[in-house]
XYZ file of C-alpha atoms in Angstrom:
776
model
C 0.114 0.059 -0.016
C 1.507 3.553 -1.284
C 1.740 6.600 0.203
C -0.101 8.218 -2.559
C -2.546 5.891 -2.261
C -3.320 6.737 1.477
C -3.035 10.506 -0.038
C -5.694 10.343 -2.309
C -7.927 8.566 0.045
C -7.481 11.532 2.073
C -9.436 14.196 -0.127
C -11.872 11.517 -1.706
C -13.860 10.979 1.452
C -15.122 12.346 4.704
C -11.992 12.856 6.774
C -13.969 10.964 9.625
C -14.089 7.818 7.412
C -10.604 8.049 6.465
C -9.704 8.026 10.223
C -12.031 4.766 10.682
C -10.313 3.169 7.050
C -6.878 4.054 8.643
C -7.309 2.132 11.806
C -8.943 -0.523 9.882
C -5.836 -1.062 7.280
C -2.875 -0.815 10.087
C -5.149 -3.181 12.417
C -4.857 -5.758 9.610
C -1.379 -4.499 9.185
C -0.624 -5.592 12.457
C -2.163 -8.865 12.622
C -1.268 -10.350 9.279
C 2.509 -9.581 10.923
C 1.547 -10.818 13.981
C 0.347 -13.882 12.781
C 3.541 -14.148 10.542
C 5.320 -14.578 13.837
C 3.120 -17.757 15.152
C 3.846 -21.272 16.298
C 2.212 -24.168 16.885
C 2.338 -27.645 18.490
C 0.201 -30.165 17.465
C 0.438 -34.361 18.486
C -1.083 -37.095 20.493
C -0.578 -38.609 23.759
C -0.298 -42.531 23.947
C 0.041 -44.798 26.344
C 2.130 -47.661 24.693
C 0.191 -47.601 21.512
C -3.060 -47.278 23.029
C -4.375 -43.280 22.844
C -4.862 -41.062 26.547
C -7.763 -38.832 25.975
C -8.624 -35.792 28.202
C -4.448 -35.556 29.532
C -4.038 -31.782 30.435
C -1.107 -30.191 28.020
C 0.312 -26.453 28.312
C 3.535 -24.401 28.289
C 4.878 -24.405 31.537
C 4.747 -20.082 33.007
C 2.121 -19.075 30.089
C -1.554 -19.144 29.554
C -1.178 -21.428 26.408
C -2.427 -25.119 26.955
C -5.417 -27.663 25.889
C -6.631 -30.843 26.881
C -6.348 -33.846 24.652
C -9.625 -35.416 22.876
C -10.875 -38.368 22.945
C -8.107 -39.878 20.354
C -5.603 -38.609 22.625
C -5.157 -35.864 19.656
C -4.066 -31.895 20.375
C -2.913 -28.551 19.018
C -1.625 -25.287 20.828
C -1.569 -22.714 18.250
C -0.403 -18.789 18.184
C 2.527 -19.558 20.282
C 4.705 -16.303 20.013
C 8.610 -17.160 19.088
C 10.953 -18.512 22.585
C 11.943 -21.145 24.696
C 9.022 -22.919 26.533
C 8.498 -26.349 28.532
C 5.756 -28.364 27.999
C 3.956 -30.268 30.446
C 1.374 -32.836 30.518
C -0.529 -34.128 33.231
C -3.401 -36.542 33.402
C -5.056 -38.638 36.246
C -3.475 -41.782 36.646
C 0.049 -41.552 34.628
C 3.491 -39.480 35.631
C 3.380 -35.851 35.049
C 5.674 -35.343 31.552
C 8.043 -32.457 30.758
C 10.104 -31.386 27.716
C 11.715 -28.313 26.702
C 11.142 -26.571 23.172
C 12.093 -24.248 20.944
C 9.593 -22.218 19.039
C 10.466 -20.209 16.280
C 10.023 -18.504 12.178
C 6.160 -20.098 12.119
C 7.020 -23.642 13.438
C 5.050 -26.308 13.639
C 6.374 -28.820 16.135
C 5.020 -32.192 15.920
C 5.397 -34.203 19.137
C 4.268 -37.919 19.880
C 3.998 -38.147 23.764
C 3.983 -41.046 25.425
C 3.376 -41.309 29.110
C 4.028 -43.982 31.832
C 1.696 -45.343 34.369
C 1.623 -44.126 38.266
C 0.727 -45.374 41.265
C 1.059 -42.086 42.443
C -2.633 -41.111 40.984
C -5.793 -43.122 40.377
C -4.620 -46.762 39.871
C -2.906 -46.903 43.781
C -1.339 -50.302 44.185
C -2.364 -51.266 47.959
C -1.026 -54.211 50.035
C -2.513 -53.662 53.172
C -6.508 -55.094 52.699
C -5.550 -58.146 51.910
C -1.282 -58.458 52.809
C -0.902 -59.074 48.368
C -0.326 -55.943 45.866
C -3.193 -55.272 44.005
C -4.424 -52.118 42.344
C -7.021 -50.152 44.696
C -9.607 -50.598 42.467
C -9.444 -54.174 41.855
C -9.146 -54.888 45.802
C -12.411 -56.222 47.805
C -11.149 -54.494 50.748
C -11.683 -50.929 50.616
C -8.276 -49.231 51.226
C -7.848 -45.089 51.125
C -4.749 -43.858 49.477
C -2.960 -41.028 50.417
C 0.231 -39.595 49.541
C 3.336 -37.319 50.499
C 1.528 -34.435 47.788
C -1.863 -34.772 50.554
C 0.335 -34.321 53.833
C 2.516 -31.454 52.176
C -0.496 -29.179 51.777
C -0.527 -28.979 55.688
C 2.830 -29.562 56.867
C 3.771 -30.819 60.347
C 6.406 -32.713 61.707
C 4.851 -35.742 62.356
C 2.359 -38.477 61.092
C 0.117 -37.713 64.319
C 0.032 -34.865 62.978
C -0.399 -35.338 59.623
C -3.405 -37.580 59.664
C -5.730 -34.710 61.007
C -6.608 -34.012 57.707
C -8.076 -37.160 56.932
C -11.447 -37.992 56.728
C -13.049 -40.028 59.849
C -9.504 -40.140 61.233
C -8.702 -37.975 64.377
C -5.604 -37.365 66.332
C -6.856 -36.970 70.571
C -4.367 -35.272 72.228
C -4.672 -37.148 76.024
C -2.805 -34.555 78.116
C -2.948 -31.634 78.670
C 0.853 -31.412 80.392
C 2.894 -33.987 78.170
C 0.307 -33.856 74.750
C 0.928 -37.723 74.252
C -1.796 -39.001 71.726
C -3.305 -41.500 69.814
C -5.743 -41.842 66.378
C -9.069 -42.608 66.479
C -11.159 -43.790 63.480
C -14.584 -43.340 63.391
C -14.640 -42.531 66.636
C -12.887 -45.421 68.368
C -10.164 -45.373 71.213
C -6.518 -45.119 69.643
C -5.957 -48.521 71.128
C -7.994 -50.055 68.586
C -5.770 -48.934 65.924
C -2.988 -51.074 64.765
C 0.281 -48.817 63.348
C 1.922 -50.747 60.838
C 5.321 -49.570 59.010
C 5.918 -51.606 55.936
C 3.577 -54.219 56.921
C 5.107 -54.885 60.171
C 3.374 -54.195 63.646
C 6.220 -51.931 64.866
C 3.704 -49.296 66.763
C 2.298 -51.372 69.645
C 2.056 -50.988 73.476
C 4.293 -48.145 75.321
C 4.747 -47.071 71.061
C 0.967 -46.248 70.550
C 1.508 -43.585 72.310
C 4.498 -42.266 71.393
C 5.086 -44.253 68.656
C 3.808 -42.428 65.820
C 6.279 -39.254 65.972
C 9.885 -39.748 64.415
C 9.106 -41.071 61.408
C 10.134 -38.819 58.277
C 7.798 -38.000 56.361
C 10.393 -37.519 53.276
C 10.590 -41.107 53.252
C 7.119 -42.034 52.920
C 5.733 -43.778 49.786
C 2.158 -43.911 50.750
C -0.137 -44.374 53.664
C -2.866 -46.514 53.618
C -6.156 -46.506 55.733
C -8.524 -49.518 56.246
C -11.495 -48.725 58.426
C -13.022 -51.661 60.417
C -11.429 -54.636 62.001
C -8.423 -56.733 60.385
C -7.632 -59.415 62.556
C -8.068 -62.020 60.115
C -4.664 -60.920 59.096
C -2.990 -58.839 61.632
C -4.499 -60.543 64.777
C -5.177 -58.389 68.183
C -5.011 -54.913 68.656
C -6.477 -54.605 64.781
C -9.980 -54.164 65.797
C -11.105 -50.685 64.753
C -9.118 -50.644 61.964
C -5.581 -49.988 60.712
C -3.008 -47.438 59.624
C -0.030 -48.485 57.160
C 2.654 -46.549 56.076
C 4.598 -47.745 52.926
C 8.197 -46.449 53.020
C 9.899 -46.086 49.778
C 11.880 -48.357 47.469
C 15.424 -46.887 47.420
C 15.224 -47.006 43.658
C 12.354 -44.947 43.770
C 13.678 -42.166 45.411
C 15.256 -39.364 44.922
C 19.105 -38.666 44.834
C 18.843 -36.214 47.812
C 15.923 -34.632 49.378
C 15.433 -31.682 52.207
C 12.636 -30.301 53.347
C 12.574 -27.844 56.217
C 10.279 -25.271 58.304
C 9.601 -23.159 61.526
C 6.794 -21.631 62.830
C 5.901 -18.601 65.001
C 6.064 -20.631 67.706
C 9.737 -21.784 67.218
C 8.945 -25.007 66.024
C 11.844 -26.040 63.999
C 11.634 -29.870 61.860
C 14.302 -31.276 59.473
C 13.693 -33.542 57.037
C 16.658 -35.184 54.601
C 16.480 -38.294 52.803
C 18.667 -39.511 50.581
C 19.352 -42.096 47.836
C 22.924 -44.275 48.047
C 24.064 -47.056 45.036
C 26.433 -49.670 46.394
C 27.758 -50.985 43.421
C 24.790 -52.560 40.787
C 23.046 -54.766 42.908
C 21.878 -52.882 46.197
C 20.933 -49.554 46.677
C 20.497 -47.496 50.285
C 18.005 -45.274 51.598
C 18.927 -43.198 54.415
C 16.641 -40.561 56.025
C 17.079 -38.118 59.467
C 13.993 -36.003 61.273
C 14.971 -33.559 63.441
C 12.252 -31.852 65.988
C 13.046 -29.358 68.205
C 11.212 -26.725 70.380
C 11.879 -25.252 73.836
C 9.900 -21.837 73.699
C 8.007 -22.372 76.815
C 4.062 -20.456 75.964
C 1.749 -19.991 78.420
C -1.141 -18.365 76.278
C -4.223 -19.301 78.260
C -2.623 -18.111 81.165
C -2.536 -21.361 83.521
C 0.965 -21.183 84.368
C 1.099 -24.229 82.495
C 3.338 -25.289 79.185
C 0.340 -24.744 76.437
C 2.749 -27.020 74.112
C 5.036 -29.809 75.313
C 8.336 -29.020 74.596
C 10.685 -31.511 72.647
C 13.676 -32.237 71.331
C 13.633 -35.250 68.889
C 16.002 -37.203 66.747
C 15.300 -39.966 64.575
C 17.737 -41.663 61.669
C 16.139 -44.334 58.938
C 17.981 -46.672 56.632
C 16.605 -48.899 54.392
C 18.721 -51.397 52.157
C 17.663 -53.358 49.000
C 19.270 -56.067 47.158
C 18.781 -56.387 43.301
C 17.894 -60.086 43.244
C 17.004 -62.514 39.728
C 13.669 -62.755 39.049
C 12.883 -59.443 40.759
C 12.490 -61.310 44.045
C 12.308 -58.798 47.385
C 15.116 -58.640 50.167
C 14.790 -55.968 52.552
C 16.328 -54.447 55.574
C 15.395 -51.516 57.202
C 16.090 -50.300 60.331
C 15.278 -47.063 62.850
C 16.510 -45.327 66.236
C 14.228 -42.818 67.555
C 15.293 -40.457 70.510
C 12.982 -38.164 72.484
C 13.309 -36.039 75.011
C 9.729 -33.959 75.994
C 8.460 -31.800 79.301
C 5.486 -30.352 79.918
C 4.036 -28.919 83.214
C 4.294 -25.502 85.306
C 6.459 -22.414 83.739
C 8.834 -22.382 86.265
C 9.515 -26.357 85.810
C 13.394 -27.193 84.973
C 15.023 -30.665 84.906
C 16.390 -30.602 88.894
C 12.677 -30.545 89.638
C 12.317 -33.835 87.640
C 10.249 -36.527 89.693
C 10.436 -33.906 92.823
C 6.732 -32.743 94.449
C 8.043 -28.481 94.334
C 6.851 -27.832 90.474
C 5.038 -30.272 88.717
C 6.516 -31.149 85.372
C 5.985 -34.200 83.399
C 9.297 -35.712 81.791
C 9.809 -38.332 79.303
C 12.745 -39.862 77.782
C 12.524 -42.271 75.094
C 15.069 -44.171 73.623
C 13.915 -46.978 70.732
C 15.163 -49.085 68.245
C 13.936 -50.986 65.291
C 14.557 -53.436 62.880
C 12.473 -55.431 59.677
C 13.359 -57.199 56.713
C 11.679 -59.014 54.478
C 12.624 -61.977 51.861
C 11.208 -63.662 49.144
C 12.526 -67.290 49.222
C 14.245 -68.543 45.634
C 11.414 -70.616 44.470
C 9.235 -70.714 41.805
C 6.102 -70.268 44.249
C 5.515 -66.684 45.977
C 6.720 -67.376 49.658
C 7.494 -64.560 51.183
C 9.106 -63.792 54.731
C 8.729 -61.339 56.640
C 10.426 -60.290 59.991
C 10.502 -56.951 62.631
C 11.840 -56.246 66.029
C 11.826 -53.691 68.117
C 13.058 -52.522 71.720
C 11.326 -49.558 73.478
C 12.909 -48.222 76.608
C 11.018 -45.518 78.554
C 11.922 -42.999 81.477
C 9.215 -40.434 82.574
C 8.152 -38.874 85.376
C 4.287 -37.874 86.275
C 4.606 -35.025 88.668
C 6.377 -37.087 91.398
C 5.617 -40.380 90.030
C 7.829 -42.071 88.004
C 6.893 -44.304 85.087
C 9.680 -47.106 83.617
C 9.252 -49.216 81.453
C 10.629 -51.292 78.572
C 9.205 -53.290 75.958
C 10.194 -55.546 73.197
C 8.122 -57.032 70.437
C 9.302 -59.574 67.904
C 7.596 -60.800 64.646
C 8.006 -63.148 62.017
C 5.214 -64.506 59.158
C 5.537 -66.728 56.076
C 3.108 -65.968 53.381
C 2.780 -68.011 50.245
C 1.118 -66.487 47.510
C -0.679 -69.094 44.813
C -3.218 -68.706 42.272
C -5.611 -71.636 41.278
C -7.949 -71.667 38.392
C -10.480 -68.905 40.043
C -8.957 -68.897 43.305
C -6.671 -66.321 44.749
C -5.081 -67.735 47.746
C -2.871 -67.092 50.709
C -1.717 -69.368 53.172
C 0.203 -67.768 55.989
C 1.969 -68.651 59.759
C 2.769 -65.828 62.571
C 4.321 -65.353 65.425
C 4.135 -62.522 67.890
C 6.667 -62.080 71.271
C 5.919 -59.738 73.237
C 8.173 -58.781 76.727
C 6.797 -55.868 78.763
C 8.430 -54.636 82.119
C 7.944 -51.412 84.307
C 7.364 -50.380 87.988
C 3.569 -50.423 88.222
C 0.801 -52.843 89.286
C 0.901 -53.709 85.700
C 3.954 -55.957 86.193
C 3.395 -57.361 89.866
C 2.720 -61.095 89.341
C 0.645 -63.704 91.475
C 3.609 -62.997 94.169
C 3.116 -58.959 94.433
C 6.689 -58.933 93.321
C 7.455 -57.851 89.889
C 7.760 -60.166 87.387
C 8.206 -59.500 83.228
C 5.192 -60.184 81.226
C 5.734 -62.398 78.380
C 3.720 -63.456 75.899
C 3.701 -65.769 72.284
C 1.250 -65.494 70.110
C 1.739 -67.627 67.238
C -0.875 -67.984 64.607
C -2.458 -69.326 60.974
C -4.169 -67.777 58.857
C -6.078 -68.783 55.115
C -7.767 -66.395 52.523
C -9.362 -67.881 49.499
C -10.366 -64.570 46.957
C -12.889 -66.693 44.471
C -13.267 -64.589 41.046
C -16.523 -65.717 40.007
C -16.182 -63.643 36.949
C -14.714 -60.144 35.810
C -17.577 -58.236 37.930
C -17.743 -60.304 40.922
C -15.392 -62.191 43.692
C -15.895 -63.282 46.947
C -12.474 -63.151 49.758
C -13.194 -65.436 52.376
C -10.815 -65.649 55.050
C -10.184 -67.132 58.959
C -6.993 -66.538 61.290
C -6.324 -68.738 64.509
C -4.242 -67.331 67.164
C -3.721 -68.948 70.378
C -2.608 -66.620 73.686
C -1.782 -68.767 76.747
C -4.043 -66.279 78.824
C -7.168 -66.553 76.981
C -6.751 -69.710 74.850
C -8.066 -70.077 71.353
C -9.325 -67.367 69.741
C -11.011 -67.624 65.893
C -11.496 -64.266 63.979
C -13.188 -65.273 60.303
C -13.672 -62.288 57.427
C -15.652 -61.894 54.562
C -15.740 -59.337 51.571
C -17.727 -59.785 48.488
C -16.944 -56.741 45.620
C -19.231 -56.069 42.890
C -17.743 -54.348 39.640
C -20.560 -52.800 38.034
C -18.492 -50.973 35.655
C -14.871 -50.220 34.999
C -15.167 -47.150 37.186
C -18.237 -48.215 39.705
C -17.409 -50.490 42.959
C -19.682 -51.918 45.215
C -17.898 -53.692 48.637
C -19.458 -55.580 51.687
C -17.252 -56.407 54.095
C -18.052 -58.070 57.604
C -15.658 -59.605 60.473
C -14.469 -59.790 63.715
C -12.164 -58.756 65.926
C -10.177 -59.394 69.140
C -7.929 -57.355 71.401
C -5.502 -57.984 74.189
C -5.598 -54.577 76.635
C -2.290 -53.555 78.225
C -3.503 -50.416 80.421
C -0.399 -48.838 81.478
C 1.229 -48.455 77.958
C -2.152 -47.751 75.897
C -3.899 -45.564 78.879
C -2.275 -42.279 79.566
C -4.840 -41.271 81.923
C -3.126 -44.303 83.711
C -0.352 -42.628 84.942
C -1.215 -39.003 85.485
C -2.903 -37.055 87.157
C -3.895 -37.775 90.803
C -6.774 -39.980 90.356
C -6.220 -43.271 91.980
C -5.778 -46.566 89.164
C -8.008 -49.168 90.082
C -8.378 -52.937 88.314
C -11.832 -53.707 89.004
C -11.162 -57.493 87.519
C -9.457 -59.681 85.782
C -9.937 -58.427 82.201
C -11.471 -60.889 79.515
C -10.345 -59.829 75.614
C -12.084 -57.504 74.148
C -14.506 -58.653 71.031
C -15.976 -57.039 68.080
C -17.931 -57.729 65.063
C -18.345 -55.742 61.850
C -19.808 -54.933 58.918
C -19.181 -51.944 56.339
C -20.767 -50.883 53.052
C -18.636 -49.436 50.372
C -19.384 -47.307 47.061
C -16.810 -46.281 45.162
C -17.854 -44.173 42.042
C -15.318 -42.743 39.400
C -16.102 -39.928 36.438
C -13.926 -38.804 33.405
C -15.783 -35.909 31.446
C -14.924 -35.124 27.880
C -13.167 -31.802 29.401
C -10.562 -33.658 31.710
C -12.247 -32.845 35.209
C -11.991 -35.760 37.414
C -15.022 -36.792 39.702
C -14.568 -38.962 42.443
C -17.220 -40.518 45.114
C -15.782 -43.190 48.216
C -19.260 -43.076 50.938
C -19.132 -45.629 53.336
C -21.856 -46.973 55.992
C -20.002 -49.093 59.327
C -22.019 -51.112 62.103
C -19.234 -52.269 64.641
C -20.636 -54.378 68.075
C -18.193 -54.912 71.116
C -18.016 -57.148 73.940
C -15.995 -57.882 76.627
C -15.022 -53.191 76.098
C -12.661 -52.484 78.470
C -12.974 -48.700 79.488
C -12.063 -46.449 81.806
C -14.670 -45.093 84.052
C -13.870 -41.561 85.088
C -17.888 -41.356 86.609
C -18.543 -44.016 89.230
C -16.002 -42.247 91.632
C -14.299 -38.848 90.789
C -11.056 -39.551 92.276
C -10.929 -43.705 90.243
C -9.942 -44.069 87.115
C -12.063 -47.828 87.234
C -10.976 -50.517 84.485
C -13.398 -53.213 83.717
C -15.284 -55.313 81.049
C -18.239 -53.468 79.986
C -21.051 -55.275 81.524
C -23.190 -54.682 78.978
C -22.573 -53.639 74.995
C -20.797 -50.998 72.891
C -21.746 -49.661 69.118
C -20.282 -47.981 66.818
C -22.268 -46.909 63.632
C -22.204 -44.548 61.314
C -21.756 -43.223 57.747
C -19.090 -41.397 55.838
C -17.930 -40.419 52.386
C -15.267 -38.386 50.305
C -15.924 -36.286 47.639
C -12.862 -36.072 45.126
C -12.890 -33.251 42.488
C -9.878 -32.665 40.145
C -10.377 -29.501 37.163
C -8.260 -28.857 34.253
C -7.892 -25.280 34.955
C -5.535 -26.865 38.315
C -8.285 -26.592 40.689
C -8.565 -29.518 42.763
C -11.177 -30.340 45.742
C -11.549 -33.202 48.576
C -14.633 -33.028 50.333
C -14.940 -35.327 53.404
C -18.222 -35.898 56.257
C -18.274 -38.635 58.817
C -21.858 -39.034 61.210
C -21.437 -41.565 63.828
C -22.872 -42.763 66.997
C -20.153 -44.185 68.892
C -22.384 -45.114 72.321
C -21.843 -47.807 75.672
C -24.855 -49.449 76.478
C -24.894 -51.083 80.887
C -27.715 -51.811 82.847
C -30.150 -50.574 80.041
C -28.805 -47.232 79.876
C -27.142 -45.846 76.791
C -24.048 -42.650 77.026
C -22.113 -41.407 74.402
C -19.040 -42.621 74.841
C -16.167 -39.772 76.068
C -14.217 -37.988 73.856
C -16.115 -38.726 70.546
C -17.683 -36.632 68.159
C -21.550 -37.054 66.784
C -19.710 -36.016 63.549
C -16.679 -34.096 61.550
C -15.813 -32.707 58.021
C -12.259 -32.252 56.369
C -11.756 -30.180 53.384
C -8.644 -29.603 50.961
C -9.041 -27.039 48.367
C -6.124 -26.169 46.160
C -5.609 -24.425 42.880
C -2.134 -23.344 40.536
C -1.277 -20.582 39.600
C 0.597 -21.725 36.557
C 1.478 -18.543 35.290
C 3.243 -17.397 38.456
C 4.187 -21.043 39.418
C 2.172 -20.169 42.280
C -0.080 -22.989 44.463
C -2.563 -22.130 47.341
C -3.423 -25.053 49.587
C -7.085 -24.247 52.368
C -7.444 -26.931 54.638
C -9.217 -27.482 57.723
C -11.368 -29.747 59.681
C -14.667 -29.471 61.805
C -15.829 -31.571 64.839
C -19.057 -31.942 66.746
C -19.420 -31.763 70.014
C -18.042 -34.456 72.857
C -18.766 -35.287 76.215
C -16.193 -34.993 77.962
C -14.648 -35.880 81.363
C -15.804 -34.328 84.389
C -14.557 -34.727 88.161
C -17.822 -33.676 89.507
C -21.105 -32.170 89.409
C -19.723 -28.742 90.801
C -16.914 -29.083 88.144
C -17.423 -25.790 85.890
C -16.316 -26.900 82.935
C -18.486 -27.899 79.604
C -19.904 -31.023 80.087
C -19.516 -30.762 76.112
C -17.443 -29.368 73.690
C -18.559 -26.714 71.499
C -18.487 -27.972 67.714
C -15.108 -26.282 66.657
C -12.831 -26.304 63.337
C -8.958 -25.716 62.851
C -7.801 -24.605 59.080
C -5.073 -23.823 57.453
C -3.969 -22.053 54.287
C -1.062 -21.979 52.748
C 1.189 -20.491 49.669
C 4.024 -22.408 47.830
C 6.035 -20.810 45.547
C 8.019 -23.545 42.593
C 9.420 -20.844 40.132
C 13.252 -21.799 41.594
C 14.424 -25.356 39.599
C 14.699 -28.029 42.168
C 13.280 -25.840 45.029
C 10.206 -24.853 46.718
C 9.819 -22.265 49.073
C 6.393 -22.121 50.781
C 4.729 -20.345 54.207
C 1.038 -19.846 55.615
C -0.809 -19.368 58.557
C -2.173 -22.508 61.088
C -5.374 -21.941 62.801
C -6.917 -19.185 61.039
C -9.641 -18.807 63.441
C -7.622 -18.854 66.718
C -9.675 -21.224 67.928
C -8.430 -23.103 71.321
C -10.639 -24.854 73.846
C -10.212 -22.857 76.516
C -12.753 -20.292 75.000
C -15.756 -20.318 77.084
C -14.241 -22.468 79.826
C -13.237 -21.022 83.668
C -10.064 -23.675 82.980
C -8.646 -26.164 81.314
C -6.436 -28.433 84.235
C -8.723 -28.739 86.990
C -6.429 -27.689 90.466
C -3.571 -25.505 88.235
C -2.360 -24.099 91.276
C -2.266 -27.205 93.163
C -1.209 -30.211 91.091
C 0.290 -32.197 93.899
C -3.140 -31.873 95.781
C -1.212 -30.323 99.184
C -4.486 -27.985 99.743
C -7.343 -30.733 98.877
C -9.193 -32.152 101.876
C -11.021 -35.661 101.403
C -13.716 -37.404 103.487
C -13.514 -40.712 104.804
C -14.112 -42.296 101.579
C -11.582 -40.834 99.896
C -13.464 -37.920 97.924
C -12.333 -34.341 97.590
C -15.022 -32.190 99.404
C -15.145 -28.006 98.635
C -13.636 -25.768 100.405
C -12.721 -21.975 100.648
C -9.625 -22.776 99.290
C -11.270 -25.407 96.340
C -14.897 -24.336 95.648
C -15.471 -27.077 93.407
C -14.341 -30.211 95.377
C -11.521 -31.179 92.417
C -8.746 -32.487 92.417
C -5.337 -31.966 89.833
C -6.796 -33.417 86.531
C -4.968 -32.120 83.020
C -7.432 -34.934 80.820
C -9.997 -32.658 79.862
C -8.579 -32.225 76.773
C -9.652 -32.658 73.072
C -7.912 -30.527 71.061
C -4.401 -28.414 70.937
C -4.058 -25.004 72.764
C -1.111 -23.905 69.811
C -3.412 -20.337 68.384
C -3.008 -18.660 65.209
C 0.902 -19.095 63.842
C 2.660 -18.846 60.740
C 4.765 -20.634 59.330
C 7.931 -20.654 56.669
C 9.761 -23.909 54.659
C 11.739 -24.646 51.828
C 12.065 -28.056 49.912
C 15.271 -29.571 47.587
C 15.436 -32.164 45.448
C 18.028 -34.237 43.686
C 16.363 -36.615 41.478
């Protein structure tokens, strides 16, 4: 277009029209020039030779992106010249990335091959059946949580990490030393069996203290089964189990570090490393260190709100590469912790005295566990574990010195025959326990260590009637010299309605032998006297669980998952601490009646192509005890709860936001007497958190946020939390002839010192900052 032509147009047409024409012409020239510099990427997403539909493909740090169609094909057009990183993600596959350079109207053709990943939808689980199986193929419902889930609300221990899992609640049992346990569907912590790599390492003394110190950087996934699993795992797996599965050395990063600190002064460090020992073996090393030494008393009761801790844990896992990929691994862990809580004036020289109250616990623990697949054509696996736990503690002026050693060996034979998927097994468990309490007083009144051997046999058969229907049956036999023979059968039916529709019905029994002083922290703390009313019988349970799992994939790449369950558990011979009969006693006896836990639970999982992910969970339950025809809600059990996790990724900013939280309904709380002015029921309460993570620097992540956004603590609405915090040794408490505290001018409510009135954390709102580094 010449200048002469433009000059002619200026005099031929109206000046206003001329301006419009010039604007349009220049715009068209600009657009044509812009298009002349555009590039295009086109291709197909494949799994082998099979197209992968609805995968998300985008250029990192830009707004350019699309989704593959039903044939796995995609096109991203109008891309300016430059260097980019193209990224691909879809549920069920390992994320893919590739650097590309575009210039001069380039058309880039890509065939992207994805690898399936257990990190995503089709996780492999082992906990429900003791053999690896895809989660959608397991007849037993197993919930799987990956490290990415726990990173949304970083914590220094597994105990705290589980607070955002639906139906699972970490319960603080003492306001002073802050020890606790894990409740599943409202059942007390000792009903939950905690495993590490399938081994019953955490039990007895470890039930209270063993859930800390496992390095988060070494965790591959956590599997949770809600409901009895005694047929495979024996005693303690009555209410459910948590299996912490550590990473295989070959799958771990060369080096990983994660460290954060909070506004309260908490410091946590996780280190992990993989070392290749020649061509035939690999070593995985891990370290977790946690330090908190800043006494805080925000609620003004002269007691520490958070227990001071100094903890270190070393972990190693050695794996040998064998012929035919046979398993041979050996792992070990050493754990040491020094924790104390109490009056703000407490220092170690007051340990065990009656001047200044403090609870001080020194814990030393080591563990070893291994697996060896025998060199036969048949799949025969030998598993073993052993741990030694030593605890030196004082609760005020009450010492508690205990040693426990637990050995476990198991041999399983996995055999497929026609339509039968069989598992045969034999196991033996050794338990040595000794302490300075009446638990090991012996028949003569002298101290005698408690030594128990429990041999076991079990068999399991999963019958596949068709691709849609299967039935799993199993039975276990245990012999305990204290209680004789114990049989625990179970049944599981699976109906695969469609590929992504699953219905499961599970029924079974469970049993548990109780060790009061290792499991019940209330037996040692406070001024109440412990009374064992009778020879305690093992607890028994019957459970029925119905589960429905539905997964939906939309054409635009949106994923919807629904996991819903209804559960009913009936207990007899239940051993419960009786706080009500006598306010100065904790009486342990078998319940003369029944205990029932029933309810419904559901998880809703949503993932959108734009980077938004939502996980919602809710549980409604009724946990009650019935004695002499009178039914009462169990203490410290909520009637409803909810959890959520909402995440959004701002891809152009390399920034992600995680909003997590939980909500709990009212719980019945342990009061000391009718005059006790503290609330009988807790209010509905919620802990909410927000986190921001920046990943714009190669191999690094920087994160920070706020915990407990609502600044909620349990002292709200209560005159005090710890009863008689001003007189923890009950020096000024007067008692009647029956041993009951009586009201006086100094003690108007007739109370004794008691820190067991606790149902939530004492930490209010606080910030945190952290950094992760990973070298693959």
